[in-house]
Amino acid sequence: MLSLYVTLLVAIIVIYYSCELFVNAIEWVGRKFNVAQCAVGTILAAFGTALPESVVTLMAVAFNSSAEQKDIGIGAALGGPLVLGTISYAVVGLCIIFFRKKRDLGVEIDIDSKKLSRDQLWFVSIFIFKVLMGLFIFSLKPLAGILFLAAYALYFYKEMGAECVISEEVMEPLTFQPQKKNPTVFWVLSQTFISLMLIFISSHLFVKNLEALSISWNMSPLIVSLLISPIATELPEILNAVIWVRQGKETLALGNISGAMMIQATIPTALGLFFTPWLFDFHLIWAGCMTLLSIFYLLLTLKQDKLSPRRLVYAGGFYLLFSCIFFIK
């Protein structure tokens, strides 16, 4: 039992420092390949950090024949957006408050509200369709999976070509070439690849040991898939947010979260539709409802131009509400 706790601690430490390497490298990738800074967060960073949870879903639904494992995959596909839409935004708010004395803007949020609103509207429109797919039985569900992949492809295309309002920010030296003001593409890509591999391996180790720990506590597979695994697999996004907020780059932090939410709304969903019946029970429907309520709350806040660290923290309340009803039922 002690070895499980030690392994979890080591995995978290490795994930954190791997994320430090990753956020440093991915900003340079954006600079080297002339990618708009908003797309660095929503596309490049999100795609990299979303790998662990996508693999969890793929392994559960495609390479396991048991209904229990497929249910875990479906739970992970719903649990990921729930954690991102509640806890991750709350962490950003808490970090802005915690690091306020070290930040040039204090508790003010430097963000393009229209851009963030547009991202959330993309997510909501697709996520509603995702939940509706889980309420009905029909033979063409696998074909619907193709539509979800097409939706992400369209989002990718729009984001890479979108214009965004971003303030000029000083680039930190590349960790692998700290003495160079303009590092080479080779070392930028090398640092990106190595950091992603470290994130992938340590995240996988963390999830496996957390699941083993939950089994030793006699937790049900449903609790593991909806409450335990999603928090573990979303650690890269959460830690990226902590690092970027600390650096005063909440635009990238929020973009990483909203971009990861788009991936979670499409790619794991497509996998679920391809390989499972994709039918929801009460707990899965409840997870979907809480995710939507949290995003509607954020959209309303953005529309009223009242986004603040405190209001971001309030988004975490939807996860607490979900957990309470989850255990009551």
Coordinates of C-alpha atoms in Angstrom, one line a residue:
M1 CA 0.0 0.0 0.0
L2 CA 2.8 2.4 0.9
S3 CA 4.4 1.8 -2.5
L4 CA 1.1 3.0 -4.2
Y5 CA 1.2 6.3 -2.4
V6 CA 4.9 6.8 -3.1
T7 CA 4.3 6.0 -6.8
L8 CA 1.4 8.5 -7.0
L9 CA 3.5 11.2 -5.4
V10 CA 6.4 10.6 -7.7
A11 CA 4.1 10.6 -10.7
I12 CA 2.5 13.9 -9.8
I13 CA 6.0 15.5 -9.4
V14 CA 7.1 14.1 -12.8
I15 CA 3.8 15.3 -14.4
Y16 CA 4.3 18.8 -13.0
Y17 CA 7.9 19.3 -14.2
S18 CA 7.0 17.7 -17.5
C19 CA 4.3 20.2 -17.9
E20 CA 6.8 23.0 -17.1
L21 CA 8.9 21.7 -20.0
F22 CA 5.9 21.3 -22.2
V23 CA 4.4 24.8 -21.8
N24 CA 7.8 26.3 -22.3
A25 CA 8.4 24.3 -25.5
I26 CA 4.9 24.7 -27.0
E27 CA 5.1 28.5 -26.9
W28 CA 8.3 28.3 -28.9
V29 CA 6.6 25.9 -31.3
G30 CA 3.9 28.5 -31.9
R31 CA 6.6 31.2 -32.4
K32 CA 8.7 29.1 -34.8
F33 CA 5.8 28.0 -36.9
N34 CA 3.9 31.3 -36.8
V35 CA 0.9 29.9 -35.0
A36 CA -1.4 32.5 -33.4
Q37 CA -1.0 32.5 -29.6
C38 CA -4.6 31.7 -29.0
A39 CA -4.3 28.6 -31.1
V40 CA -1.2 27.6 -29.1
G41 CA -3.4 27.1 -26.1
T42 CA -6.6 25.8 -27.8
I43 CA -5.0 23.5 -30.4
L44 CA -1.3 22.7 -29.8
A45 CA -1.2 22.5 -26.0
A46 CA -4.7 21.0 -25.8
F47 CA -3.9 18.3 -28.4
G48 CA -0.8 17.3 -26.5
T49 CA -2.2 17.2 -23.0
A50 CA -5.4 15.5 -24.1
L51 CA -3.5 12.4 -25.2
P52 CA -3.6 10.5 -21.9
E53 CA -7.4 10.6 -21.5
S54 CA -8.0 9.8 -25.1
V55 CA -5.8 6.7 -24.7
V56 CA -7.8 5.7 -21.6
T57 CA -11.0 5.8 -23.6
L58 CA -9.5 4.0 -26.6
M59 CA -8.0 1.2 -24.5
A60 CA -11.2 0.7 -22.6
V61 CA -13.7 0.6 -25.5
A62 CA -11.6 -0.8 -28.3
F63 CA -9.4 -3.4 -26.7
N64 CA -11.6 -4.8 -24.0
S65 CA -14.5 -7.2 -24.6
S66 CA -16.1 -6.8 -21.1
A67 CA -19.1 -4.6 -20.7
E68 CA -17.6 -3.3 -17.4
Q69 CA -14.5 -2.0 -19.2
K70 CA -16.5 -0.4 -21.9
D71 CA -18.6 1.4 -19.3
I72 CA -15.4 2.7 -17.8
G73 CA -14.5 4.1 -21.2
I74 CA -17.9 5.8 -21.6
G75 CA -17.5 7.2 -18.0
A76 CA -14.1 8.6 -18.9
A77 CA -15.6 10.3 -22.0
L78 CA -18.2 12.1 -19.8
G79 CA -16.0 12.6 -16.8
G80 CA -13.2 14.4 -18.7
P81 CA -15.4 17.3 -19.8
L82 CA -17.0 17.5 -16.4
V83 CA -13.6 18.0 -14.7
L84 CA -12.4 20.4 -17.3
G85 CA -15.6 22.5 -17.2
T86 CA -15.7 22.7 -13.4
I87 CA -12.5 21.9 -11.5
S88 CA -10.0 23.2 -14.1
Y89 CA -11.7 26.6 -14.4
A90 CA -11.9 26.8 -10.6
V91 CA -8.2 26.1 -10.4
V92 CA -7.5 29.0 -12.7
G93 CA -9.5 31.3 -10.5
L94 CA -7.8 30.1 -7.3
C95 CA -4.3 30.4 -8.9
I96 CA -5.0 34.0 -10.0
I97 CA -6.0 34.8 -6.5
F98 CA -3.0 32.9 -5.0
F99 CA -0.4 34.4 -7.3
R100 CA -2.0 37.9 -7.4
K101 CA 1.1 39.6 -5.7
K102 CA 3.5 38.1 -8.3
R103 CA 1.3 38.9 -11.3
D104 CA 1.5 42.3 -13.1
L105 CA -2.3 42.5 -13.4
G106 CA -3.0 41.2 -9.9
V107 CA -6.4 39.6 -9.9
E108 CA -7.5 41.1 -13.2
I109 CA -7.9 38.6 -16.1
D110 CA -6.3 39.3 -19.4
I111 CA -8.6 37.4 -21.8
D112 CA -10.4 37.9 -25.1
S113 CA -13.9 37.3 -23.8
K114 CA -15.4 36.9 -27.3
K115 CA -12.9 34.3 -28.2
L116 CA -13.5 32.3 -25.0
S117 CA -17.3 32.6 -25.5
R118 CA -16.9 31.3 -29.0
D119 CA -14.9 28.3 -27.8
Q120 CA -17.6 27.5 -25.2
L121 CA -20.4 27.8 -27.7
W122 CA -18.6 25.3 -30.0
F123 CA -18.3 23.0 -27.0
V124 CA -21.9 23.3 -25.9
S125 CA -23.4 22.7 -29.3
I126 CA -21.4 19.5 -29.8
F127 CA -21.7 18.3 -26.2
I128 CA -25.5 18.6 -26.2
F129 CA -25.5 16.3 -29.3
K130 CA -23.1 14.0 -27.5
V131 CA -25.5 13.6 -24.5
L132 CA -28.5 13.1 -26.8
M133 CA -26.7 10.3 -28.5
G134 CA -26.6 8.5 -25.1
L135 CA -30.4 8.7 -24.6
F136 CA -31.6 6.8 -27.7
I137 CA -31.0 3.4 -29.3
F138 CA -30.5 3.3 -33.1
S139 CA -28.3 1.4 -35.5
L140 CA -26.5 4.4 -37.1
K141 CA -24.6 5.5 -34.0
P142 CA -21.2 4.5 -35.5
L143 CA -21.9 6.8 -38.4
A144 CA -22.6 9.6 -35.9
G145 CA -19.0 9.1 -34.6
I146 CA -17.7 10.3 -38.0
L147 CA -19.6 13.5 -37.5
F148 CA -17.9 14.2 -34.2
L149 CA -14.5 13.7 -35.8
A150 CA -15.5 16.0 -38.7
A151 CA -16.7 18.6 -36.1
Y152 CA -13.2 18.7 -34.5
A153 CA -11.6 18.9 -37.9
L154 CA -13.7 22.0 -38.6
Y155 CA -12.9 23.5 -35.2
F156 CA -9.2 22.8 -35.8
Y157 CA -9.4 24.6 -39.2
K158 CA -11.2 27.6 -37.8
E159 CA -8.9 28.0 -34.8
M160 CA -5.7 27.8 -36.8
G161 CA -6.9 30.6 -39.1
A162 CA -8.6 32.7 -36.5
E163 CA -7.4 36.2 -35.4
C164 CA -7.3 36.8 -31.7
V165 CA -6.5 39.8 -29.5
I166 CA -3.4 38.9 -27.5
S167 CA -1.1 41.2 -25.6
E168 CA 2.6 41.0 -26.3
E169 CA 4.3 38.7 -23.8
V170 CA 8.0 38.1 -23.2
M171 CA 9.1 34.6 -24.2
E172 CA 11.1 32.7 -21.6
P173 CA 14.3 31.0 -22.8
L174 CA 13.9 27.4 -24.0
T175 CA 14.8 25.1 -21.1
F176 CA 17.0 22.9 -23.4
Q177 CA 18.8 26.0 -24.8
P178 CA 18.7 28.6 -21.9
Q179 CA 21.5 30.7 -23.3
K180 CA 19.9 31.3 -26.7
K181 CA 17.4 34.0 -27.3
N182 CA 16.3 32.3 -30.5
P183 CA 16.6 28.5 -30.0
T184 CA 16.8 26.1 -32.9
V185 CA 13.7 24.2 -34.2
F186 CA 15.4 20.9 -33.5
W187 CA 15.7 21.6 -29.8
V188 CA 12.2 23.2 -29.6
L189 CA 10.7 20.0 -31.1
S190 CA 12.9 17.7 -29.0
Q191 CA 11.8 19.4 -25.8
T192 CA 8.2 19.2 -26.9
F193 CA 8.4 15.5 -27.8
I194 CA 10.3 14.5 -24.6
S195 CA 8.0 16.5 -22.4
L196 CA 4.9 14.8 -24.0
M197 CA 6.4 11.4 -23.5
L198 CA 7.1 12.1 -19.9
I199 CA 3.5 13.4 -19.4
F200 CA 2.1 10.4 -21.2
I201 CA 4.1 7.8 -19.2
S202 CA 3.7 9.5 -15.8
S203 CA 0.0 10.2 -16.4
H204 CA -0.6 6.5 -17.3
L205 CA 1.3 5.4 -14.2
F206 CA -0.7 7.8 -12.0
V207 CA -4.0 6.6 -13.4
K208 CA -3.1 2.9 -13.1
N209 CA -2.0 3.3 -9.5
L210 CA -5.0 5.5 -8.6
E211 CA -7.3 2.8 -10.0
A212 CA -5.4 0.1 -8.0
L213 CA -5.8 2.2 -4.9
S214 CA -9.5 2.7 -5.5
I215 CA -10.0 -1.0 -5.9
S216 CA -8.2 -1.6 -2.6
W217 CA -10.8 0.8 -1.1
N218 CA -13.6 -1.3 -2.7
M219 CA -14.8 1.6 -5.0
S220 CA -17.1 0.7 -7.8
P221 CA -15.9 0.9 -11.5
L222 CA -18.5 3.7 -12.0
I223 CA -16.9 5.8 -9.3
V224 CA -13.4 5.2 -10.8
S225 CA -14.5 6.2 -14.3
L226 CA -16.5 9.3 -13.4
L227 CA -14.8 10.6 -10.3
I228 CA -11.3 9.2 -10.0
S229 CA -9.8 8.7 -13.5
P230 CA -11.0 12.0 -15.0
I231 CA -9.2 14.0 -12.3
A232 CA -6.1 12.0 -12.9
T233 CA -6.1 12.2 -16.6
E234 CA -6.9 15.9 -16.6
L235 CA -3.9 16.7 -14.4
P236 CA -1.7 17.9 -17.4
E237 CA -4.3 20.6 -18.3
I238 CA -4.8 21.6 -14.6
L239 CA -1.0 21.8 -14.0
N240 CA -0.5 23.7 -17.3
A241 CA -3.1 26.2 -16.1
V242 CA -1.3 26.6 -12.8
I243 CA 2.0 27.3 -14.6
W244 CA 0.6 29.7 -17.2
V245 CA -1.4 31.6 -14.6
R246 CA 1.7 32.0 -12.4
Q247 CA 3.4 33.5 -15.5
G248 CA 0.5 35.9 -16.1
K249 CA -0.6 34.0 -19.2
E250 CA -4.2 33.2 -18.4
T251 CA -5.1 33.5 -22.0
L252 CA -3.1 30.3 -22.7
A253 CA -4.4 28.6 -19.5
L254 CA -8.0 29.2 -20.4
G255 CA -7.4 28.4 -24.1
N256 CA -5.7 25.1 -23.1
I257 CA -8.8 24.1 -21.0
S258 CA -11.4 25.1 -23.7
G259 CA -9.4 23.4 -26.4
A260 CA -9.1 20.2 -24.4
M261 CA -12.8 20.4 -23.8
M262 CA -13.4 20.4 -27.5
I263 CA -11.2 17.3 -27.9
Q264 CA -13.1 15.6 -25.1
A265 CA -16.4 16.4 -26.7
T266 CA -15.4 14.9 -30.0
I267 CA -12.6 12.3 -30.2
P268 CA -13.5 10.1 -27.1
T269 CA -17.2 10.4 -28.1
A270 CA -16.4 9.1 -31.6
L271 CA -14.5 6.2 -30.1
G272 CA -17.4 5.4 -27.8
L273 CA -19.9 5.5 -30.7
F274 CA -17.7 3.2 -32.8
F275 CA -17.1 0.5 -30.2
T276 CA -19.9 0.7 -27.6
P277 CA -23.8 1.0 -27.5
W278 CA -23.2 4.5 -26.0
L279 CA -26.2 4.4 -23.6
F280 CA -26.3 6.5 -20.5
D281 CA -27.6 5.7 -17.0
F282 CA -28.6 8.3 -14.5
H283 CA -25.1 9.1 -13.3
L284 CA -23.8 9.7 -16.8
I285 CA -26.8 11.9 -17.6
W286 CA -26.2 13.8 -14.4
A287 CA -22.5 14.3 -15.3
G288 CA -23.6 15.7 -18.7
C289 CA -26.1 18.0 -17.1
M290 CA -23.6 19.4 -14.6
T291 CA -21.1 20.0 -17.3
L292 CA -23.6 21.9 -19.4
L293 CA -24.8 24.0 -16.4
S294 CA -21.3 25.0 -15.6
I295 CA -20.6 26.1 -19.1
F296 CA -23.9 28.0 -19.4
Y297 CA -22.9 29.8 -16.1
L298 CA -19.6 30.8 -17.6
L299 CA -21.2 31.9 -20.9
L300 CA -23.6 34.1 -18.9
T301 CA -20.7 35.5 -16.9
L302 CA -18.8 36.3 -20.1
K303 CA -21.9 37.9 -21.8
Q304 CA -22.3 40.2 -18.8
D305 CA -18.5 41.0 -18.9
K306 CA -18.2 39.9 -15.3
L307 CA -15.6 37.2 -15.6
S308 CA -13.4 37.3 -12.4
P309 CA -11.2 34.8 -10.4
R310 CA -14.0 34.4 -7.9
R311 CA -16.6 33.6 -10.6
L312 CA -14.2 31.0 -12.0
V313 CA -13.9 29.4 -8.6
Y314 CA -17.7 29.2 -8.4
A315 CA -17.6 26.8 -11.4
G316 CA -16.1 24.2 -9.1
G317 CA -19.4 24.2 -7.2
F318 CA -21.0 22.3 -10.0
Y319 CA -18.6 19.4 -9.5
L320 CA -19.3 19.4 -5.8
L321 CA -23.0 19.3 -6.6
F322 CA -22.5 16.4 -9.0
S323 CA -20.5 14.5 -6.4
C324 CA -23.2 14.9 -3.7
I325 CA -26.0 13.7 -5.9
F326 CA -23.8 10.9 -7.3
F327 CA -23.3 9.3 -3.9
I328 CA -26.9 9.9 -2.8
K329 CA -28.2 8.0 -5.8

